[in-house]
PDB file of C-alpha atoms and ligand atoms in Angstrom:
ATOM      1  CA  MET L   1       1.507   7.357  19.083  1.00  0.00           C
ATOM      2  CA  ILE L   2       0.168   8.888  15.921  1.00  0.00           C
ATOM      3  CA  SER L   3      -3.575   9.172  15.720  1.00  0.00           C
ATOM      4  CA  ALA L   4      -5.873   9.306  12.729  1.00  0.00           C
ATOM      5  CA  ARG L   5      -9.343  10.468  13.697  1.00  0.00           C
ATOM      6  CA  PHE L   6     -12.066   9.661  11.196  1.00  0.00           C
ATOM      7  CA  LEU L   7     -14.433  12.623  10.910  1.00  0.00           C
ATOM      8  CA  GLY L   8     -16.850  10.912   8.540  1.00  0.00           C
ATOM      9  CA  HIS L   9     -16.991  10.440   4.748  1.00  0.00           C
ATOM     10  CA  SER L  10     -13.374  11.041   3.567  1.00  0.00           C
ATOM     11  CA  SER L  11     -12.251  13.354   6.328  1.00  0.00           C
ATOM     12  CA  PHE L  12      -9.433  12.612   8.747  1.00  0.00           C
ATOM     13  CA  LEU L  13      -7.452  14.532  11.333  1.00  0.00           C
ATOM     14  CA  ILE L  14      -3.892  13.273  11.796  1.00  0.00           C
ATOM     15  CA  GLU L  15      -2.009  14.320  14.887  1.00  0.00           C
ATOM     16  CA  ARG L  16       0.601  13.256  17.397  1.00  0.00           C
ATOM     17  CA  GLU L  17       0.712  14.075  21.079  1.00  0.00           C
ATOM     18  CA  GLN L  18       2.965  16.976  22.023  1.00  0.00           C
ATOM     19  CA  LYS L  19       3.352  18.032  18.397  1.00  0.00           C
ATOM     20  CA  ALA L  20       1.818  21.195  17.051  1.00  0.00           C
ATOM     21  CA  GLU L  21       1.108  19.972  13.530  1.00  0.00           C
ATOM     22  CA  LYS L  22      -2.417  18.747  12.923  1.00  0.00           C
ATOM     23  CA  VAL L  23      -3.244  17.661   9.405  1.00  0.00           C
ATOM     24  CA  LEU L  24      -6.892  17.843   8.361  1.00  0.00           C
ATOM     25  CA  ILE L  25      -7.987  16.159   5.130  1.00  0.00           C
ATOM     26  CA  ASP L  26     -11.199  16.913   3.174  1.00  0.00           C
ATOM     27  CA  PRO L  27     -13.192  18.438   6.063  1.00  0.00           C
ATOM     28  CA  PHE L  28     -16.806  17.832   5.016  1.00  0.00           C
ATOM     29  CA  LEU L  29     -18.516  18.318   8.394  1.00  0.00           C
ATOM     30  CA  THR L  30     -21.350  20.843   8.068  1.00  0.00           C
ATOM     31  CA  GLY L  31     -24.132  19.181   6.108  1.00  0.00           C
ATOM     32  CA  ASN L  32     -22.717  15.691   6.601  1.00  0.00           C
ATOM     33  CA  PRO L  33     -25.403  13.750   8.466  1.00  0.00           C
ATOM     34  CA  LEU L  34     -22.701  11.430   9.830  1.00  0.00           C
ATOM     35  CA  ALA L  35     -20.043  14.016  10.717  1.00  0.00           C
ATOM     36  CA  GLY L  36     -17.761  12.932  13.545  1.00  0.00           C
ATOM     37  CA  ALA L  37     -16.948  16.469  14.701  1.00  0.00           C
ATOM     38  CA  ARG L  38     -18.061  20.066  14.323  1.00  0.00           C
ATOM     39  CA  ALA L  39     -16.157  22.461  12.089  1.00  0.00           C
ATOM     40  CA  GLU L  40     -15.662  24.903  14.995  1.00  0.00           C
ATOM     41  CA  GLU L  41     -13.669  22.263  16.906  1.00  0.00           C
ATOM     42  CA  MET L  42     -11.059  22.008  14.170  1.00  0.00           C
ATOM     43  CA  LYS L  43      -7.787  23.845  14.791  1.00  0.00           C
ATOM     44  CA  PRO L  44      -5.475  22.320  12.184  1.00  0.00           C
ATOM     45  CA  THR L  45      -2.131  23.660  11.011  1.00  0.00           C
ATOM     46  CA  ASN L  46      -2.502  22.023   7.591  1.00  0.00           C
ATOM     47  CA  ILE L  47      -5.520  21.298   5.422  1.00  0.00           C
ATOM     48  CA  LEU L  48      -5.187  18.949   2.446  1.00  0.00           C
ATOM     49  CA  LEU L  49      -7.852  18.991  -0.266  1.00  0.00           C
ATOM     50  CA  THR L  50      -8.053  16.086  -2.718  1.00  0.00           C
ATOM     51  CA  HIS L  51     -10.470  17.864  -5.075  1.00  0.00           C
ATOM     52  CA  GLY L  52     -13.114  20.531  -5.326  1.00  0.00           C
ATOM     53  CA  HIS L  53     -16.353  18.607  -4.783  1.00  0.00           C
ATOM     54  CA  GLY L  54     -18.514  19.851  -1.945  1.00  0.00           C
ATOM     55  CA  ASP L  55     -18.248  16.615   0.025  1.00  0.00           C
ATOM     56  CA  HIS L  56     -14.462  17.184   0.194  1.00  0.00           C
ATOM     57  CA  VAL L  57     -13.894  20.958   0.307  1.00  0.00           C
ATOM     58  CA  GLY L  58     -16.673  21.080   2.905  1.00  0.00           C
ATOM     59  CA  ASP L  59     -15.778  23.535   5.671  1.00  0.00           C
ATOM     60  CA  ALA L  60     -12.178  24.013   4.506  1.00  0.00           C
ATOM     61  CA  ILE L  61     -12.531  27.699   3.675  1.00  0.00           C
ATOM     62  CA  GLN L  62     -14.029  28.644   7.045  1.00  0.00           C
ATOM     63  CA  ILE L  63     -11.628  26.423   9.020  1.00  0.00           C
ATOM     64  CA  ALA L  64      -8.631  27.828   7.123  1.00  0.00           C
ATOM     65  CA  LYS L  65      -9.711  31.405   7.790  1.00  0.00           C
ATOM     66  CA  ALA L  66     -10.387  30.753  11.485  1.00  0.00           C
ATOM     67  CA  SER L  67      -7.225  28.731  12.163  1.00  0.00           C
ATOM     68  CA  GLY L  68      -4.742  30.246   9.709  1.00  0.00           C
ATOM     69  CA  ALA L  69      -3.956  26.691   8.549  1.00  0.00           C
ATOM     70  CA  GLU L  70      -2.177  26.304   5.229  1.00  0.00           C
ATOM     71  CA  VAL L  71      -4.322  24.732   2.516  1.00  0.00           C
ATOM     72  CA  LEU L  72      -2.525  22.434   0.062  1.00  0.00           C
ATOM     73  CA  GLY L  73      -3.906  21.232  -3.245  1.00  0.00           C
ATOM     74  CA  VAL L  74      -3.665  21.557  -7.009  1.00  0.00           C
ATOM     75  CA  PHE L  75      -3.169  24.933  -8.644  1.00  0.00           C
ATOM     76  CA  GLU L  76      -6.734  25.623  -9.822  1.00  0.00           C
ATOM     77  CA  LEU L  77      -8.338  24.566  -6.548  1.00  0.00           C
ATOM     78  CA  MET L  78      -5.939  26.774  -4.599  1.00  0.00           C
ATOM     79  CA  ASN L  79      -6.878  29.710  -6.830  1.00  0.00           C
ATOM     80  CA  TYR L  80     -10.487  29.068  -5.812  1.00  0.00           C
ATOM     81  CA  CYS L  81      -9.528  29.015  -2.111  1.00  0.00           C
ATOM     82  CA  GLN L  82      -7.660  32.303  -2.557  1.00  0.00           C
ATOM     83  CA  ALA L  83     -10.662  33.836  -4.290  1.00  0.00           C
ATOM     84  CA  GLN L  84     -12.735  32.781  -1.278  1.00  0.00           C
ATOM     85  CA  GLY L  85     -10.377  34.774   0.951  1.00  0.00           C
ATOM     86  CA  VAL L  86      -7.956  32.103   2.200  1.00  0.00           C
ATOM     87  CA  LYS L  87      -4.523  33.734   2.445  1.00  0.00           C
ATOM     88  CA  ASN L  88      -2.346  30.748   3.326  1.00  0.00           C
ATOM     89  CA  VAL L  89      -2.521  28.461   0.301  1.00  0.00           C
ATOM     90  CA  HIS L  90       0.104  26.208  -1.240  1.00  0.00           C
ATOM     91  CA  HIS L  91      -0.253  25.677  -4.972  1.00  0.00           C
ATOM     92  CA  ALA L  92       1.082  22.299  -6.088  1.00  0.00           C
ATOM     93  CA  HIS L  93       0.368  19.458  -8.482  1.00  0.00           C
ATOM     94  CA  MET L  94       0.791  15.743  -9.087  1.00  0.00           C
ATOM     95  CA  GLY L  95       4.317  14.567  -8.448  1.00  0.00           C
ATOM     96  CA  GLY L  96       5.020  17.455  -6.098  1.00  0.00           C
ATOM     97  CA  LYS L  97       6.469  16.562  -2.712  1.00  0.00           C
ATOM     98  CA  ILE L  98       6.057  19.381  -0.229  1.00  0.00           C
ATOM     99  CA  LYS L  99       8.240  19.404   2.883  1.00  0.00           C
ATOM    100  CA  TYR L 100       6.816  20.246   6.305  1.00  0.00           C
ATOM    101  CA  PRO L 101       8.154  20.122   9.872  1.00  0.00           C
ATOM    102  CA  PHE L 102       6.323  16.779  10.328  1.00  0.00           C
ATOM    103  CA  GLY L 103       7.694  15.222   7.112  1.00  0.00           C
ATOM    104  CA  TRP L 104       6.224  15.718   3.674  1.00  0.00           C
ATOM    105  CA  VAL L 105       3.105  15.461   1.551  1.00  0.00           C
ATOM    106  CA  LYS L 106       3.143  14.171  -2.010  1.00  0.00           C
ATOM    107  CA  LEU L 107       0.362  14.667  -4.540  1.00  0.00           C
ATOM    108  CA  VAL L 108      -0.465  11.541  -6.550  1.00  0.00           C
ATOM    109  CA  PRO L 109      -3.020  10.803  -9.264  1.00  0.00           C
ATOM    110  CA  ALA L 110      -6.685  10.013  -8.666  1.00  0.00           C
ATOM    111  CA  PHE L 111      -9.160   9.004 -11.373  1.00  0.00           C
ATOM    112  CA  HIS L 112     -12.174  11.224 -10.845  1.00  0.00           C
ATOM    113  CA  SER L 113     -13.193  14.802 -11.743  1.00  0.00           C
ATOM    114  CA  SER L 114     -12.948  18.088  -9.918  1.00  0.00           C
ATOM    115  CA  SER L 115     -15.055  21.210  -9.908  1.00  0.00           C
ATOM    116  CA  THR L 116     -15.612  23.772  -7.177  1.00  0.00           C
ATOM    117  CA  PRO L 117     -18.926  24.047  -5.306  1.00  0.00           C
ATOM    118  CA  ASP L 118     -19.950  26.858  -7.728  1.00  0.00           C
ATOM    119  CA  GLY L 119     -19.297  24.587 -10.719  1.00  0.00           C
ATOM    120  CA  ALA L 120     -15.970  26.029 -11.908  1.00  0.00           C
ATOM    121  CA  TYR L 121     -13.092  23.891 -13.169  1.00  0.00           C
ATOM    122  CA  ALA L 122     -10.853  22.896 -10.265  1.00  0.00           C
ATOM    123  CA  GLY L 123      -7.961  21.125 -11.985  1.00  0.00           C
ATOM    124  CA  SER L 124      -7.221  17.435 -11.512  1.00  0.00           C
ATOM    125  CA  PRO L 125      -8.310  15.450  -8.498  1.00  0.00           C
ATOM    126  CA  VAL L 126      -5.478  13.929  -6.484  1.00  0.00           C
ATOM    127  CA  GLY L 127      -4.638  11.598  -3.651  1.00  0.00           C
ATOM    128  CA  PHE L 128      -1.945  12.228  -1.053  1.00  0.00           C
ATOM    129  CA  VAL L 129       0.961  10.245   0.311  1.00  0.00           C
ATOM    130  CA  ILE L 130       1.695  11.772   3.696  1.00  0.00           C
ATOM    131  CA  ASN L 131       4.814  11.147   5.733  1.00  0.00           C
ATOM    132  CA  TYR L 132       3.712  12.243   9.186  1.00  0.00           C
ATOM    133  CA  TYR L 133       6.535  11.733  11.669  1.00  0.00           C
ATOM    134  CA  GLY L 134       7.606   8.633   9.753  1.00  0.00           C
ATOM    135  CA  HIS L 135       4.172   7.043   9.423  1.00  0.00           C
ATOM    136  CA  HIS L 136       3.238   6.904   5.758  1.00  0.00           C
ATOM    137  CA  PHE L 137      -0.416   7.430   4.917  1.00  0.00           C
ATOM    138  CA  TYR L 138      -1.970   7.138   1.478  1.00  0.00           C
ATOM    139  CA  HIS L 139      -5.298   8.969   1.236  1.00  0.00           C
ATOM    140  CA  ALA L 140      -6.712   8.031  -2.164  1.00  0.00           C
ATOM    141  CA  GLY L 141      -9.283  10.829  -2.412  1.00  0.00           C
ATOM    142  CA  ASP L 142     -12.169   9.962  -4.700  1.00  0.00           C
ATOM    143  CA  THR L 143     -10.936   7.526  -7.302  1.00  0.00           C
ATOM    144  CA  GLY L 144     -11.689   4.480  -9.340  1.00  0.00           C
ATOM    145  CA  ILE L 145      -9.084   1.778  -9.220  1.00  0.00           C
ATOM    146  CA  PHE L 146      -6.002   2.227 -11.397  1.00  0.00           C
ATOM    147  CA  GLY L 147      -2.964   0.053 -11.977  1.00  0.00           C
ATOM    148  CA  ASP L 148      -0.448   2.653 -10.879  1.00  0.00           C
ATOM    149  CA  MET L 149      -1.526   2.152  -7.278  1.00  0.00           C
ATOM    150  CA  ALA L 150       1.106  -0.573  -7.548  1.00  0.00           C
ATOM    151  CA  LEU L 151       3.612   2.160  -8.440  1.00  0.00           C
ATOM    152  CA  ILE L 152       2.617   4.146  -5.347  1.00  0.00           C
ATOM    153  CA  GLY L 153       3.244   0.984  -3.333  1.00  0.00           C
ATOM    154  CA  LYS L 154       6.580   0.502  -5.075  1.00  0.00           C
ATOM    155  CA  LEU L 155       7.751   4.086  -4.548  1.00  0.00           C
ATOM    156  CA  HIS L 156       6.578   4.327  -0.941  1.00  0.00           C
ATOM    157  CA  ARG L 157       6.129   2.089   2.046  1.00  0.00           C
ATOM    158  CA  VAL L 158       2.424   2.593   2.739  1.00  0.00           C
ATOM    159  CA  ASP L 159       1.724   2.051   6.429  1.00  0.00           C
ATOM    160  CA  THR L 160      -1.923   3.109   6.422  1.00  0.00           C
ATOM    161  CA  ALA L 161      -4.141   3.571   3.378  1.00  0.00           C
ATOM    162  CA  MET L 162      -7.473   5.380   3.427  1.00  0.00           C
ATOM    163  CA  LEU L 163      -9.482   3.951   0.539  1.00  0.00           C
ATOM    164  CA  PRO L 164     -12.996   4.681  -0.747  1.00  0.00           C
ATOM    165  CA  ILE L 165     -15.252   1.598  -0.869  1.00  0.00           C
ATOM    166  CA  GLY L 166     -18.716   3.057  -1.516  1.00  0.00           C
ATOM    167  CA  GLY L 167     -18.937   2.625  -5.297  1.00  0.00           C
ATOM    168  CA  THR L 168     -20.971   4.829  -7.697  1.00  0.00           C
ATOM    169  CA  PHE L 169     -18.441   7.713  -7.573  1.00  0.00           C
ATOM    170  CA  THR L 170     -15.390   5.672  -6.551  1.00  0.00           C
ATOM    171  CA  MET L 171     -14.066   2.146  -6.170  1.00  0.00           C
ATOM    172  CA  ASP L 172     -16.315  -0.409  -4.560  1.00  0.00           C
ATOM    173  CA  ILE L 173     -15.275  -3.182  -2.179  1.00  0.00           C
ATOM    174  CA  HIS L 174     -14.240  -5.604  -4.924  1.00  0.00           C
ATOM    175  CA  GLU L 175     -11.831  -3.065  -6.420  1.00  0.00           C
ATOM    176  CA  ALA L 176     -10.618  -1.711  -3.096  1.00  0.00           C
ATOM    177  CA  VAL L 177      -9.467  -5.208  -2.090  1.00  0.00           C
ATOM    178  CA  GLU L 178      -7.340  -5.295  -5.248  1.00  0.00           C
ATOM    179  CA  ALA L 179      -6.066  -1.787  -4.434  1.00  0.00           C
ATOM    180  CA  VAL L 180      -4.889  -3.017  -1.034  1.00  0.00           C
ATOM    181  CA  SER L 181      -2.992  -5.817  -2.687  1.00  0.00           C
ATOM    182  CA  MET L 182      -1.371  -3.434  -5.214  1.00  0.00           C
ATOM    183  CA  LEU L 183      -0.372  -0.972  -2.490  1.00  0.00           C
ATOM    184  CA  GLY L 184       1.026  -3.646  -0.195  1.00  0.00           C
ATOM    185  CA  CYS L 185      -0.114  -1.513   2.738  1.00  0.00           C
ATOM    186  CA  ARG L 186      -0.086  -2.669   6.369  1.00  0.00           C
ATOM    187  CA  ASN L 187      -3.321  -1.052   7.524  1.00  0.00           C
ATOM    188  CA  VAL L 188      -6.330   0.153   5.617  1.00  0.00           C
ATOM    189  CA  ILE L 189      -9.178   2.374   6.775  1.00  0.00           C
ATOM    190  CA  PRO L 190     -12.276   2.326   4.543  1.00  0.00           C
ATOM    191  CA  MET L 191     -13.964   5.645   3.727  1.00  0.00           C
ATOM    192  CA  HIS L 192     -16.553   7.270   1.421  1.00  0.00           C
ATOM    193  CA  TYR L 193     -19.384   4.837   2.217  1.00  0.00           C
ATOM    194  CA  ASN L 194     -22.871   5.028   3.766  1.00  0.00           C
ATOM    195  CA  THR L 195     -22.818   8.847   4.049  1.00  0.00           C
ATOM    196  CA  PHE L 196     -25.697   9.157   1.596  1.00  0.00           C
ATOM    197  CA  PRO L 197     -27.689   6.601  -0.422  1.00  0.00           C
ATOM    198  CA  PRO L 198     -25.627   6.370  -3.647  1.00  0.00           C
ATOM    199  CA  VAL L 199     -22.540   5.289  -1.691  1.00  0.00           C
ATOM    200  CA  GLU L 200     -23.237   2.116   0.225  1.00  0.00           C
ATOM    201  CA  ALA L 201     -20.970  -0.664   1.383  1.00  0.00           C
ATOM    202  CA  ASP L 202     -20.550  -3.058   4.271  1.00  0.00           C
ATOM    203  CA  PRO L 203     -17.162  -2.334   5.857  1.00  0.00           C
ATOM    204  CA  GLU L 204     -17.252  -5.703   7.662  1.00  0.00           C
ATOM    205  CA  GLU L 205     -17.410  -7.455   4.305  1.00  0.00           C
ATOM    206  CA  PHE L 206     -14.453  -5.367   3.126  1.00  0.00           C
ATOM    207  CA  LYS L 207     -12.535  -6.322   6.270  1.00  0.00           C
ATOM    208  CA  ARG L 208     -13.287 -10.035   5.803  1.00  0.00           C
ATOM    209  CA  ARG L 209     -12.179 -10.020   2.180  1.00  0.00           C
ATOM    210  CA  VAL L 210      -9.017  -7.960   2.706  1.00  0.00           C
ATOM    211  CA  GLU L 211      -7.888 -10.030   5.670  1.00  0.00           C
ATOM    212  CA  GLU L 212      -8.613 -13.260   3.789  1.00  0.00           C
ATOM    213  CA  LEU L 213      -6.781 -12.273   0.626  1.00  0.00           C
ATOM    214  CA  THR L 214      -3.979  -9.918   1.707  1.00  0.00           C
ATOM    215  CA  GLY L 215      -1.682  -9.423   4.672  1.00  0.00           C
ATOM    216  CA  ALA L 216      -3.235  -6.061   5.558  1.00  0.00           C
ATOM    217  CA  ARG L 217      -5.309  -5.248   8.627  1.00  0.00           C
ATOM    218  CA  VAL L 218      -8.567  -3.329   8.180  1.00  0.00           C
ATOM    219  CA  ILE L 219      -9.431  -0.720  10.783  1.00  0.00           C
ATOM    220  CA  ILE L 220     -13.117   0.211  10.643  1.00  0.00           C
ATOM    221  CA  LEU L 221     -13.765   3.565  12.279  1.00  0.00           C
ATOM    222  CA  LYS L 222     -17.141   5.066  13.064  1.00  0.00           C
ATOM    223  CA  PRO L 223     -17.246   8.839  12.536  1.00  0.00           C
ATOM    224  CA  GLY L 224     -15.463  10.437  15.491  1.00  0.00           C
ATOM    225  CA  GLU L 225     -13.346   7.362  16.276  1.00  0.00           C
ATOM    226  CA  THR L 226      -9.558   7.389  16.277  1.00  0.00           C
ATOM    227  CA  ALA L 227      -7.010   4.829  15.115  1.00  0.00           C
ATOM    228  CA  ARG L 228      -3.813   4.840  17.178  1.00  0.00           C
ATOM    229  CA  LEU L 229      -0.920   4.012  14.924  1.00  0.00           C
ATOM    230  CA  ARG L 230       2.658   3.133  15.612  1.00  0.00           C
ATOM    231  CA  GLU L 231       5.407   5.559  14.857  1.00  0.00           C
ATOM    232  CA  MET L 232       7.529   3.949  12.192  1.00  0.00           C
ATOM    233  CA  VAL L 233      11.208   4.132  12.964  1.00  0.00           C
ATOM    234  CA  GLU L 234      12.684   2.083  10.149  1.00  0.00           C
ATOM    235  CA  ALA L 235      13.935   3.794   7.041  1.00  0.00           C
ATOM    236  CA  GLY L 236      11.838   4.008   3.918  1.00  0.00           C
ATOM    237  CA  VAL L 237      10.247   6.500   1.608  1.00  0.00           C
TER     238      VAL L 237
HETATM  239 NI1   NI S 301     -15.748  13.747  -5.704  1.00  0.00          NI
HETATM  240 MN1   MN S 302     -16.770  12.392  -2.912  1.00  0.00          MN
END
């Protein structure tokens, strides 16, 4: 089984038993009142950063230095990570598909902004399509809804989407339901809600609406909880 552990806010750890590769996304743990793990527990091989905001970069620098994990993200944000002393960085940008022993990671657009915790320009924000041992994840990052989510769903079979539902800085529930329908995904895990007051949403309402209006299944995870997902054996990109 492939597991996706929700660490709170937009952070996930993707792993598979007996495989070395552990993919950590947007590790905002220290300072997150609802963190599902401590930064010191994290021993990833790969860290993916959607953008430079503090609630996404989080503990990435420290975890990367301690673990030696490779950090992947857009050019400007990787320059920032290098300047902070991270040696193993992978500069990329939207459209790039980076191959790894577990599969590949593709950078896709997100409609948001991106600056580093010290206020410097951090390039464009992105989302990721991740092929992890055949299971295709789409982590949207921080984004408003956009019509080309349908294109992501056309180009890739999306098995599990992680979508923000908290509003104010991202999509809200109403838009995220439409995103699910554009993506044509099988599973969806809501994120970026209820961490702090400006982002609030009822994940049960999201689940009701998605399951009423689309064929997707909503998996609500409390911080620290893990979704066990099937390995996908059929072909598809
Ligand atoms: Ni942000
Ligand atoms: Mn955010």
